[in-house]
C-alpha cells in the first residue's frame, strides 16, 4: 500500500478523536493521509494533533489565501486516491447528497473525481430519521460507499445504531478500496456471475410453472458488485426490473437455459446464486396448446422432472470453479441448520440464509445470516439493497483482507 494516499475529512462529533487512531493505523500500512477538518470537527479534535500524526498541514478554510496559493480546493480534492469522511455527520451527508458546497469539506466532496467512503457517526434517532435514510440512499446511488454505523451505547446516553465503526474496521474498508489495480474499485479485474429472478418452465406454448421471485435481491447484488469494479454477468429469468448500470445481462426463461448461460460465463472469480430456480419442469412440453376435456373434473396427471441444481454443479466443479461460490437459502425453520446442510451439499463457500416465515418475501427488508464453514454471522435487519452493499463489501474484503471475516 506504500505510496497510496487518502484525503480524510474529519467532521464534527465526539468520535472525531478516533480519526487520530485511523491515521496511525493507515500509516502502519504506508497509507498517507491529508486532512480537512470542518469547523465542527475542530471543536472535538485539534488541528495540531491531526497535523502531528499526518505529518502534513491540516486544511480548514475554503477561502484561505495561503492554502489557495499552495493548493486550491479542487486540486486538494483530487490529490488522493480515495476520499474518506470520518466521522460523517448527518449534516455532512445531507450536504453531499444534495451537492451543497459552502465550506471546504463539502466543496472537496463535490469537486472530487475519486471514490468516496463515508463512516457515519450520529445519534441513533438522527441515523434512523427518514431524511438521513434518504440521504444515505442517494449517496449510495451516486456511488459513495457508506459504511453501516456500529450498534451500541452512545455518548448521548441512548442505545442503537449510530456509533462510528471502529478505526480498524474503517482502515480495512480503506485498504480494500485502495487494493484494486486502478484504485477505482477493489473488484476491478474480477468477474462475477450472478443468477437472479424466477425461471419459467413451459407446459405448452402459452402456459408455464413459475414463482413470485422479483429478482430485487439478485439485481441489487449485481449492481453493488459492478460498483466495486467487477465485470458482472447477470443471468436473469423474466423480471420487471431495469438492468443496473455497468452490468451485462443474459436473459433466460428456463432453469436449463439458466444453467447453460451461467456456465457459458465461466471462468469467473465469484458466483452468486440468487435465482429462485424452479425445482421441477414438466416432463414434456406440448407442441400445441393443451386442451380441456370439457368440465368433466377428471384428474389430470402432470409429470415433472427435476431441474439441474446450478449452484451445486458450479460449487462442486473440479475445473474452473469460481474462487468464491455463494448461495442463498430461504427457510421457514431451523435456518442455520438447513443453511449449513446446504453449504456442504452444494459445495458453496458461503450461504446467505434468511427466515421467510415473516414478511420478508416481497418486502423491502431482510434479516440474514452469513453461514460459512467456520461459523455464522448474524446481520441486523436492513433493506435488501443494504444487504447487497454489505455482501459486496464482504466479498471484496474476502479477496484482499483474509482476516476480515469473523465467519471465516
Ligand atoms: O435448495 P434450495 O433451492 O433451497 O437452494 C437455494 C440456492 O440454490 C439458491 O442459491 C439458488 O439460487 C440455488 N439453486 C440453483 N439451482 C436450483 C435450485 C437452487 O442454483 N435448481
Tab-separated table of C-alpha atoms and ligand atoms in Angstrom:
chain	number	residue	atom	x	y	z
A	1	UNK	CA	0.000	0.000	0.000
A	2	UNK	CA	3.076	2.224	0.071
A	3	UNK	CA	2.530	5.481	-1.736
A	4	UNK	CA	-1.291	5.390	-1.522
A	5	UNK	CA	-2.905	8.482	-0.079
A	6	UNK	CA	-6.305	9.360	1.304
A	7	UNK	CA	-7.948	12.723	1.798
A	8	UNK	CA	-9.507	12.442	5.250
A	9	UNK	CA	-12.393	14.779	6.027
A	10	UNK	CA	-12.940	14.940	9.781
A	11	UNK	CA	-16.479	16.034	10.649
A	12	UNK	CA	-17.845	17.204	13.984
A	13	UNK	CA	-18.772	14.721	16.669
A	14	UNK	CA	-17.484	13.081	19.774
A	15	UNK	CA	-15.985	10.321	17.573
A	16	UNK	CA	-13.722	12.818	15.750
A	17	UNK	CA	-10.853	11.879	18.045
A	18	UNK	CA	-10.927	8.367	16.543
A	19	UNK	CA	-9.572	9.843	13.313
A	20	UNK	CA	-6.207	10.090	15.096
A	21	UNK	CA	-6.199	6.321	15.590
A	22	UNK	CA	-7.293	5.839	11.966
A	23	UNK	CA	-4.387	7.927	10.648
A	24	UNK	CA	-1.987	5.933	12.834
A	25	UNK	CA	-3.345	2.568	11.598
A	26	UNK	CA	-3.124	3.636	7.963
A	27	UNK	CA	0.428	4.949	8.400
A	28	UNK	CA	1.460	1.457	9.550
A	29	UNK	CA	0.453	0.221	6.067
A	30	UNK	CA	2.244	3.066	4.336
A	31	UNK	CA	-1.036	4.873	3.506
A	32	UNK	CA	-0.694	8.630	3.871
A	33	UNK	CA	-3.478	10.974	4.956
A	34	UNK	CA	-4.047	14.628	4.134
A	35	UNK	CA	-6.674	16.110	6.414
A	36	UNK	CA	-9.560	18.538	6.015
A	37	UNK	CA	-11.028	19.488	9.392
A	38	UNK	CA	-14.502	21.017	9.471
A	39	UNK	CA	-15.391	23.847	11.834
A	40	UNK	CA	-17.483	21.456	13.944
A	41	UNK	CA	-14.712	18.847	13.842
A	42	UNK	CA	-12.286	21.391	15.286
A	43	UNK	CA	-14.486	21.542	18.392
A	44	UNK	CA	-13.556	17.923	19.141
A	45	UNK	CA	-10.023	17.423	17.839
A	46	UNK	CA	-7.229	19.946	17.378
A	47	UNK	CA	-5.596	20.701	14.037
A	48	UNK	CA	-2.284	20.411	15.814
A	49	UNK	CA	-2.697	16.748	16.778
A	50	UNK	CA	-4.004	15.863	13.305
A	51	UNK	CA	-1.048	17.653	11.701
A	52	UNK	CA	1.398	15.910	14.028
A	53	UNK	CA	0.064	12.452	13.149
A	54	UNK	CA	-0.431	13.024	9.415
A	55	UNK	CA	2.861	14.870	9.052
A	56	UNK	CA	1.157	17.464	6.877
A	57	UNK	CA	-0.673	20.731	7.364
A	58	UNK	CA	-4.396	20.492	8.113
A	59	UNK	CA	-6.793	22.277	5.741
A	60	UNK	CA	-9.688	24.167	7.331
A	61	UNK	CA	-10.744	27.188	5.311
A	62	UNK	CA	-12.442	27.328	1.921
A	63	UNK	CA	-11.053	30.762	1.220
A	64	UNK	CA	-7.565	30.799	2.609
A	65	UNK	CA	-5.085	32.869	0.650
A	66	UNK	CA	-2.096	30.789	1.701
A	67	UNK	CA	-3.840	27.459	1.004
A	68	UNK	CA	-5.113	28.642	-2.361
A	69	UNK	CA	-1.587	29.764	-3.227
A	70	UNK	CA	-0.174	26.376	-2.200
A	71	UNK	CA	-3.007	24.125	-3.341
A	72	UNK	CA	-6.517	25.080	-4.493
A	73	UNK	CA	-9.531	23.225	-3.116
A	74	UNK	CA	-10.114	21.478	-6.452
A	75	UNK	CA	-6.587	20.153	-6.511
A	76	UNK	CA	-6.851	19.205	-2.854
A	77	UNK	CA	-9.962	17.139	-3.587
A	78	UNK	CA	-8.084	15.165	-6.235
A	79	UNK	CA	-4.717	14.873	-4.554
A	80	UNK	CA	-5.516	11.479	-3.014
A	81	UNK	CA	-6.511	8.007	-4.263
A	82	UNK	CA	-9.592	7.937	-2.046
A	83	UNK	CA	-11.648	10.482	-0.104
A	84	UNK	CA	-12.708	9.313	3.366
A	85	UNK	CA	-15.224	11.122	5.569
A	86	UNK	CA	-14.886	10.055	9.203
A	87	UNK	CA	-16.865	10.786	11.197
A	88	UNK	CA	-19.508	11.512	8.546
A	89	UNK	CA	-22.122	13.587	10.346
A	90	UNK	CA	-25.787	13.795	9.349
A	91	UNK	CA	-25.097	17.361	8.205
A	92	UNK	CA	-22.100	16.484	6.022
A	93	UNK	CA	-24.001	13.598	4.425
A	94	UNK	CA	-27.028	15.820	3.780
A	95	UNK	CA	-24.802	18.401	2.095
A	96	UNK	CA	-23.005	15.796	-0.031
A	97	UNK	CA	-26.263	14.073	-1.003
A	98	UNK	CA	-27.619	17.400	-2.250
A	99	UNK	CA	-24.478	18.760	-3.860
A	100	UNK	CA	-24.073	21.715	-1.495
A	101	UNK	CA	-20.661	23.326	-1.349
A	102	UNK	CA	-20.498	26.063	1.272
A	103	UNK	CA	-17.339	25.067	3.119
A	104	UNK	CA	-14.066	23.334	2.325
A	105	UNK	CA	-15.257	19.772	3.188
A	106	UNK	CA	-18.467	19.902	1.122
A	107	UNK	CA	-16.678	21.662	-1.749
A	108	UNK	CA	-13.991	18.973	-1.831
A	109	UNK	CA	-16.686	16.260	-1.878
A	110	UNK	CA	-18.423	17.920	-4.816
A	111	UNK	CA	-15.208	18.614	-6.740
A	112	UNK	CA	-13.516	15.237	-6.332
A	113	UNK	CA	-13.175	12.696	-9.122
A	114	UNK	CA	-12.027	9.989	-6.699
A	115	UNK	CA	-14.014	7.229	-4.931
A	116	UNK	CA	-15.562	8.331	-1.640
A	117	UNK	CA	-16.020	6.365	1.591
A	118	UNK	CA	-18.160	7.625	4.474
A	119	UNK	CA	-18.096	6.289	8.041
A	120	UNK	CA	-21.205	7.713	9.722
A	121	UNK	CA	-21.495	8.692	13.378
A	122	UNK	CA	-24.529	10.336	14.873
A	123	UNK	CA	-27.314	9.999	17.398
A	124	UNK	CA	-29.471	6.907	16.840
A	125	UNK	CA	-32.583	8.962	16.067
A	126	UNK	CA	-30.704	11.077	13.573
A	127	UNK	CA	-29.427	7.894	11.849
A	128	UNK	CA	-32.915	6.373	11.663
A	129	UNK	CA	-34.601	9.634	10.572
A	130	UNK	CA	-36.273	9.430	7.154
A	131	UNK	CA	-34.183	12.376	5.905
A	132	UNK	CA	-30.891	10.668	6.755
A	133	UNK	CA	-32.130	7.403	5.204
A	134	UNK	CA	-32.953	9.311	2.025
A	135	UNK	CA	-29.538	10.954	2.012
A	136	UNK	CA	-27.714	7.665	2.559
A	137	UNK	CA	-29.705	6.024	-0.249
A	138	UNK	CA	-28.895	8.977	-2.543
A	139	UNK	CA	-25.193	8.882	-1.687
A	140	UNK	CA	-25.077	5.149	-2.390
A	141	UNK	CA	-26.906	5.668	-5.668
A	142	UNK	CA	-24.239	8.274	-6.515
A	143	UNK	CA	-21.545	5.639	-5.971
A	144	UNK	CA	-20.419	6.637	-2.477
A	145	UNK	CA	-19.594	3.728	-0.151
A	146	UNK	CA	-21.446	4.419	3.103
A	147	UNK	CA	-20.477	2.054	5.928
A	148	UNK	CA	-23.063	0.839	8.417
A	149	UNK	CA	-22.553	2.515	11.813
A	150	UNK	CA	-21.901	0.326	14.848
A	151	UNK	CA	-24.661	-0.501	17.308
A	152	UNK	CA	-24.129	0.228	20.991
A	153	UNK	CA	-24.391	2.778	23.783
A	154	UNK	CA	-23.939	6.340	22.569
A	155	UNK	CA	-22.232	9.335	24.101
A	156	UNK	CA	-25.664	10.952	24.455
A	157	UNK	CA	-26.904	8.082	26.644
A	158	UNK	CA	-29.110	6.390	24.034
A	159	UNK	CA	-28.545	2.938	22.528
A	160	UNK	CA	-28.700	1.777	18.918
A	161	UNK	CA	-27.044	2.158	15.528
A	162	UNK	CA	-25.094	5.395	15.067
A	163	UNK	CA	-21.688	4.804	16.615
A	164	UNK	CA	-18.674	5.350	14.383
A	165	UNK	CA	-17.350	1.981	13.151
A	166	UNK	CA	-14.102	1.082	14.918
A	167	UNK	CA	-10.987	2.647	13.304
A	168	UNK	CA	-9.734	-0.878	12.449
A	169	UNK	CA	-12.953	-1.574	10.502
A	170	UNK	CA	-12.650	1.742	8.639
A	171	UNK	CA	-8.969	1.029	7.903
A	172	UNK	CA	-9.928	-2.402	6.491
A	173	UNK	CA	-12.509	-0.822	4.221
A	174	UNK	CA	-9.948	1.741	3.082
A	175	UNK	CA	-7.380	-0.980	2.328
A	176	UNK	CA	-9.991	-2.902	0.332
A	177	UNK	CA	-10.951	0.189	-1.659
A	178	UNK	CA	-7.325	1.035	-2.383
A	179	UNK	CA	-6.455	-2.529	-3.416
A	180	UNK	CA	-7.908	-2.566	-6.924
A	181	UNK	CA	-5.235	-2.238	-9.607
A	182	UNK	CA	-6.615	1.129	-10.699
A	183	UNK	CA	-7.805	2.292	-7.307
A	184	UNK	CA	-11.241	2.822	-8.888
A	185	UNK	CA	-12.815	-0.248	-7.359
A	186	UNK	CA	-11.405	-3.109	-5.339
A	187	UNK	CA	-13.005	-5.710	-7.641
A	188	UNK	CA	-11.604	-4.249	-10.857
A	189	UNK	CA	-10.418	-7.213	-12.963
A	190	UNK	CA	-12.727	-9.692	-11.181
A	191	UNK	CA	-15.572	-11.453	-12.977
A	192	UNK	CA	-18.797	-12.203	-11.093
A	193	UNK	CA	-21.597	-14.406	-12.415
A	194	UNK	CA	-24.955	-13.917	-10.718
A	195	UNK	CA	-28.237	-15.738	-11.240
A	196	UNK	CA	-31.393	-13.821	-10.364
A	197	UNK	CA	-35.164	-13.847	-10.686
A	198	UNK	CA	-37.500	-16.778	-11.272
A	199	UNK	CA	-37.394	-19.343	-14.055
A	200	UNK	CA	-40.358	-20.287	-16.235
A	201	UNK	CA	-40.979	-23.932	-17.074
A	202	UNK	CA	-43.338	-24.254	-20.050
A	203	UNK	CA	-46.172	-26.758	-20.202
A	204	UNK	CA	-47.247	-25.774	-23.672
A	205	UNK	CA	-46.779	-22.680	-25.882
A	206	UNK	CA	-48.896	-20.457	-23.580
A	207	UNK	CA	-48.574	-21.845	-20.033
A	208	UNK	CA	-45.712	-22.159	-17.592
A	209	UNK	CA	-44.835	-23.036	-13.982
A	210	UNK	CA	-43.002	-20.266	-12.124
A	211	UNK	CA	-42.752	-18.473	-8.755
A	212	UNK	CA	-43.058	-14.994	-7.230
A	213	UNK	CA	-39.339	-14.092	-7.200
A	214	UNK	CA	-38.973	-10.395	-8.098
A	215	UNK	CA	-35.225	-10.502	-8.758
A	216	UNK	CA	-34.662	-7.470	-6.475
A	217	UNK	CA	-32.005	-9.015	-4.235
A	218	UNK	CA	-30.005	-10.503	-7.127
A	219	UNK	CA	-30.129	-7.285	-9.180
A	220	UNK	CA	-29.026	-5.272	-6.126
A	221	UNK	CA	-26.057	-7.606	-5.633
A	222	UNK	CA	-25.148	-7.324	-9.316
A	223	UNK	CA	-25.264	-3.519	-9.033
A	224	UNK	CA	-23.215	-3.443	-5.827
A	225	UNK	CA	-20.502	-5.689	-7.288
A	226	UNK	CA	-20.371	-3.640	-10.504
A	227	UNK	CA	-19.957	-0.514	-8.396
A	228	UNK	CA	-16.881	-2.055	-6.804
A	229	UNK	CA	-15.431	-2.525	-10.277
A	230	UNK	CA	-16.323	-6.175	-11.017
A	231	UNK	CA	-17.213	-7.373	-14.525
A	232	UNK	CA	-20.724	-8.574	-13.693
A	233	UNK	CA	-22.657	-11.130	-15.792
A	234	UNK	CA	-26.257	-11.235	-14.610
A	235	UNK	CA	-28.049	-14.363	-15.797
A	236	UNK	CA	-31.647	-13.404	-15.227
A	237	UNK	CA	-35.039	-15.010	-15.523
A	238	UNK	CA	-38.001	-12.807	-16.512
A	239	UNK	CA	-38.373	-9.771	-14.172
A	240	UNK	CA	-39.805	-6.251	-14.333
A	241	UNK	CA	-36.527	-4.644	-13.245
A	242	UNK	CA	-34.164	-2.470	-15.297
A	243	UNK	CA	-30.654	-3.881	-15.798
A	244	UNK	CA	-28.318	-1.941	-13.453
A	245	UNK	CA	-25.658	0.306	-14.985
A	246	UNK	CA	-22.418	-1.406	-15.860
A	247	UNK	CA	-23.928	-4.909	-15.694
A	248	UNK	CA	-24.049	-7.321	-18.654
A	249	UNK	CA	-27.364	-9.190	-18.679
A	250	UNK	CA	-28.059	-12.583	-20.216
A	251	UNK	CA	-31.800	-13.140	-20.298
A	252	UNK	CA	-33.155	-16.667	-19.987
A	253	UNK	CA	-36.513	-18.333	-19.352
A	254	UNK	CA	-35.983	-21.888	-18.118
A	255	UNK	CA	-33.712	-23.471	-15.495
A	256	UNK	CA	-31.920	-25.450	-18.210
A	257	UNK	CA	-31.234	-22.215	-20.124
A	258	UNK	CA	-30.095	-20.516	-16.899
A	259	UNK	CA	-27.719	-23.403	-16.186
A	260	UNK	CA	-26.230	-23.269	-19.702
A	261	UNK	CA	-25.944	-19.459	-19.649
A	262	UNK	CA	-24.281	-19.362	-16.209
A	263	UNK	CA	-21.704	-21.922	-17.296
A	264	UNK	CA	-21.045	-20.113	-20.561
A	265	UNK	CA	-19.822	-17.141	-18.485
A	266	UNK	CA	-17.147	-19.173	-16.659
A	267	UNK	CA	-14.319	-18.926	-15.751
A	268	UNK	CA	-15.226	-16.371	-13.102
A	269	UNK	CA	-13.850	-15.372	-9.709
A	270	UNK	CA	-17.211	-15.100	-7.965
A	271	UNK	CA	-20.523	-16.944	-8.390
A	272	UNK	CA	-23.631	-15.832	-6.531
A	273	UNK	CA	-26.759	-17.981	-6.980
A	274	UNK	CA	-29.682	-15.778	-6.042
A	275	UNK	CA	-32.221	-17.061	-8.567
A	276	UNK	CA	-35.330	-18.870	-7.397
A	277	UNK	CA	-34.776	-21.714	-9.830
A	278	UNK	CA	-37.858	-23.891	-10.353
A	279	UNK	CA	-37.050	-27.271	-8.847
A	280	UNK	CA	-39.011	-29.172	-11.483
A	281	UNK	CA	-40.098	-28.772	-15.074
A	282	UNK	CA	-42.894	-30.532	-16.940
A	283	UNK	CA	-41.536	-33.776	-18.378
A	284	UNK	CA	-42.882	-32.891	-21.778
A	285	UNK	CA	-43.651	-29.624	-23.480
A	286	UNK	CA	-46.740	-29.897	-25.638
A	287	UNK	CA	-46.307	-28.565	-29.169
A	288	UNK	CA	-49.834	-27.177	-29.273
A	289	UNK	CA	-51.983	-25.684	-26.528
A	290	UNK	CA	-53.217	-28.396	-24.156
A	291	UNK	CA	-56.948	-28.867	-24.419
A	292	UNK	CA	-59.534	-29.289	-21.676
A	293	UNK	CA	-61.719	-32.370	-21.681
A	294	UNK	CA	-64.636	-30.022	-21.045
A	295	UNK	CA	-65.749	-29.603	-17.415
A	296	UNK	CA	-65.547	-33.313	-16.506
A	297	UNK	CA	-63.493	-32.604	-13.329
A	298	UNK	CA	-61.356	-35.539	-14.370
A	299	UNK	CA	-57.978	-35.748	-12.576
A	300	UNK	CA	-55.122	-34.931	-14.906
A	301	UNK	CA	-51.602	-36.131	-14.058
A	302	UNK	CA	-48.725	-33.752	-14.636
A	303	UNK	CA	-45.343	-35.411	-14.862
A	304	UNK	CA	-42.387	-33.394	-13.634
A	305	UNK	CA	-38.640	-33.933	-13.863
A	306	UNK	CA	-36.013	-32.332	-11.630
A	307	UNK	CA	-34.135	-29.354	-12.941
A	308	UNK	CA	-30.343	-29.083	-12.750
A	309	UNK	CA	-29.081	-27.573	-9.498
A	310	UNK	CA	-26.992	-24.707	-10.858
A	311	UNK	CA	-25.380	-23.738	-7.547
A	312	UNK	CA	-24.421	-27.340	-6.785
A	313	UNK	CA	-22.946	-28.031	-10.181
A	314	UNK	CA	-20.849	-24.827	-10.038
A	315	UNK	CA	-19.889	-25.286	-6.368
A	316	UNK	CA	-18.708	-28.854	-6.913
A	317	UNK	CA	-16.931	-28.184	-10.191
A	318	UNK	CA	-13.425	-29.624	-10.498
A	319	UNK	CA	-12.254	-27.369	-13.322
A	320	UNK	CA	-12.875	-23.606	-13.407
A	321	UNK	CA	-14.622	-23.475	-10.020
A	322	UNK	CA	-15.031	-19.786	-9.088
A	323	UNK	CA	-12.872	-18.870	-6.090
A	324	UNK	CA	-15.895	-17.754	-4.084
A	325	UNK	CA	-19.234	-19.555	-4.521
A	326	UNK	CA	-22.209	-18.095	-2.661
A	327	UNK	CA	-25.726	-19.490	-2.387
A	328	UNK	CA	-28.942	-18.267	-0.814
A	329	UNK	CA	-31.262	-20.225	1.420
A	330	UNK	CA	-34.797	-19.178	2.269
A	331	UNK	CA	-36.054	-21.226	5.212
A	332	UNK	CA	-39.086	-21.218	7.454
A	333	UNK	CA	-37.487	-23.010	10.430
A	334	UNK	CA	-34.050	-24.103	11.746
A	335	UNK	CA	-32.487	-21.546	9.416
A	336	UNK	CA	-28.871	-22.053	10.464
A	337	UNK	CA	-29.066	-25.844	10.484
A	338	UNK	CA	-30.549	-26.009	6.998
A	339	UNK	CA	-28.104	-23.413	5.693
A	340	UNK	CA	-25.146	-25.443	6.977
A	341	UNK	CA	-26.520	-28.540	5.277
A	342	UNK	CA	-26.864	-26.605	2.041
A	343	UNK	CA	-23.306	-25.320	2.356
A	344	UNK	CA	-21.890	-28.841	2.333
A	345	UNK	CA	-24.369	-30.367	-0.087
A	346	UNK	CA	-23.914	-27.685	-2.701
A	347	UNK	CA	-20.190	-27.065	-2.300
A	348	UNK	CA	-20.722	-23.364	-1.521
A	349	UNK	CA	-18.237	-21.238	0.446
A	350	UNK	CA	-20.942	-19.030	1.946
A	351	UNK	CA	-24.687	-19.373	2.251
A	352	UNK	CA	-26.777	-16.285	2.909
A	353	UNK	CA	-29.761	-17.587	4.812
A	354	UNK	CA	-32.957	-15.917	5.866
A	355	UNK	CA	-36.168	-16.754	7.620
A	356	UNK	CA	-39.050	-16.264	5.213
A	357	UNK	CA	-41.757	-17.233	7.688
A	358	UNK	CA	-42.364	-13.487	8.401
A	359	UNK	CA	-42.822	-10.618	5.947
A	360	UNK	CA	-39.511	-10.910	4.061
A	361	UNK	CA	-40.887	-12.359	0.813
A	362	UNK	CA	-41.712	-9.445	-1.467
A	363	UNK	CA	-40.830	-6.941	1.288
A	364	UNK	CA	-38.012	-4.409	1.160
A	365	UNK	CA	-36.171	-5.500	4.320
A	366	UNK	CA	-34.233	-8.644	5.041
A	367	UNK	CA	-32.552	-10.161	8.087
A	368	UNK	CA	-29.885	-12.659	7.122
A	369	UNK	CA	-27.207	-14.993	8.413
A	370	UNK	CA	-23.893	-15.410	6.629
A	371	UNK	CA	-23.032	-19.071	7.123
A	372	UNK	CA	-19.597	-20.417	6.203
A	373	UNK	CA	-17.577	-23.462	7.230
A	374	UNK	CA	-16.013	-21.514	10.073
A	375	UNK	CA	-19.141	-20.126	11.654
A	376	UNK	CA	-22.219	-17.979	11.414
A	377	UNK	CA	-22.599	-14.220	11.356
A	378	UNK	CA	-25.944	-12.625	12.138
A	379	UNK	CA	-26.586	-9.372	10.295
A	380	UNK	CA	-29.104	-6.876	11.674
A	381	UNK	CA	-32.372	-6.281	9.834
A	382	UNK	CA	-31.703	-3.928	6.896
A	383	UNK	CA	-33.003	-3.044	3.435
A	384	UNK	CA	-32.318	-5.637	0.707
A	385	UNK	CA	-30.224	-3.011	-1.105
A	386	UNK	CA	-28.079	-2.668	2.014
A	387	UNK	CA	-27.682	-6.454	2.271
A	388	UNK	CA	-26.330	-6.282	-1.277
A	389	UNK	CA	-23.858	-3.491	-0.455
A	390	UNK	CA	-22.678	-5.214	2.686
A	391	UNK	CA	-22.270	-8.504	0.840
A	392	UNK	CA	-20.304	-6.817	-1.961
A	393	UNK	CA	-18.022	-5.170	0.605
A	394	UNK	CA	-17.539	-8.518	2.315
A	395	UNK	CA	-16.703	-10.183	-0.995
A	396	UNK	CA	-14.044	-7.530	-1.689
A	397	UNK	CA	-12.657	-7.904	1.826
A	398	UNK	CA	-12.523	-11.705	1.369
A	399	UNK	CA	-10.111	-11.302	-1.537
A	400	UNK	CA	-7.973	-8.506	-0.133
A	401	UNK	CA	-8.139	-8.930	3.585
A	402	UNK	CA	-8.418	-12.589	4.598
A	403	UNK	CA	-8.686	-11.641	8.274
A	404	UNK	CA	-11.782	-9.578	7.560
A	405	UNK	CA	-14.412	-12.183	8.175
A	406	UNK	CA	-15.485	-13.362	11.576
A	407	UNK	CA	-17.183	-16.268	9.854
A	408	UNK	CA	-14.078	-17.441	8.025
B	1	LIG	O1	-32.091	-25.965	-2.322
B	1	LIG	P1	-32.573	-24.554	-2.432
B	1	LIG	O2	-33.422	-24.287	-3.632
B	1	LIG	O3	-33.180	-24.015	-1.160
B	1	LIG	O4	-31.202	-23.733	-2.612
B	1	LIG	C1	-31.192	-22.375	-2.851
B	1	LIG	C2	-29.911	-21.983	-3.503
B	1	LIG	O5	-29.572	-22.872	-4.566
B	1	LIG	C3	-30.002	-20.613	-4.137
B	1	LIG	O6	-28.713	-20.043	-4.109
B	1	LIG	C4	-30.442	-20.953	-5.566
B	1	LIG	O7	-30.103	-19.925	-6.478
B	1	LIG	C5	-29.668	-22.219	-5.834
B	1	LIG	N1	-30.339	-23.159	-6.759
B	1	LIG	C6	-29.812	-23.386	-8.012
B	1	LIG	N2	-30.407	-24.287	-8.864
B	1	LIG	C7	-31.509	-24.967	-8.466
B	1	LIG	C8	-32.063	-24.755	-7.187
B	1	LIG	C9	-31.459	-23.834	-6.360
B	1	LIG	O8	-28.808	-22.762	-8.380
B	1	LIG	N3	-32.069	-25.847	-9.304
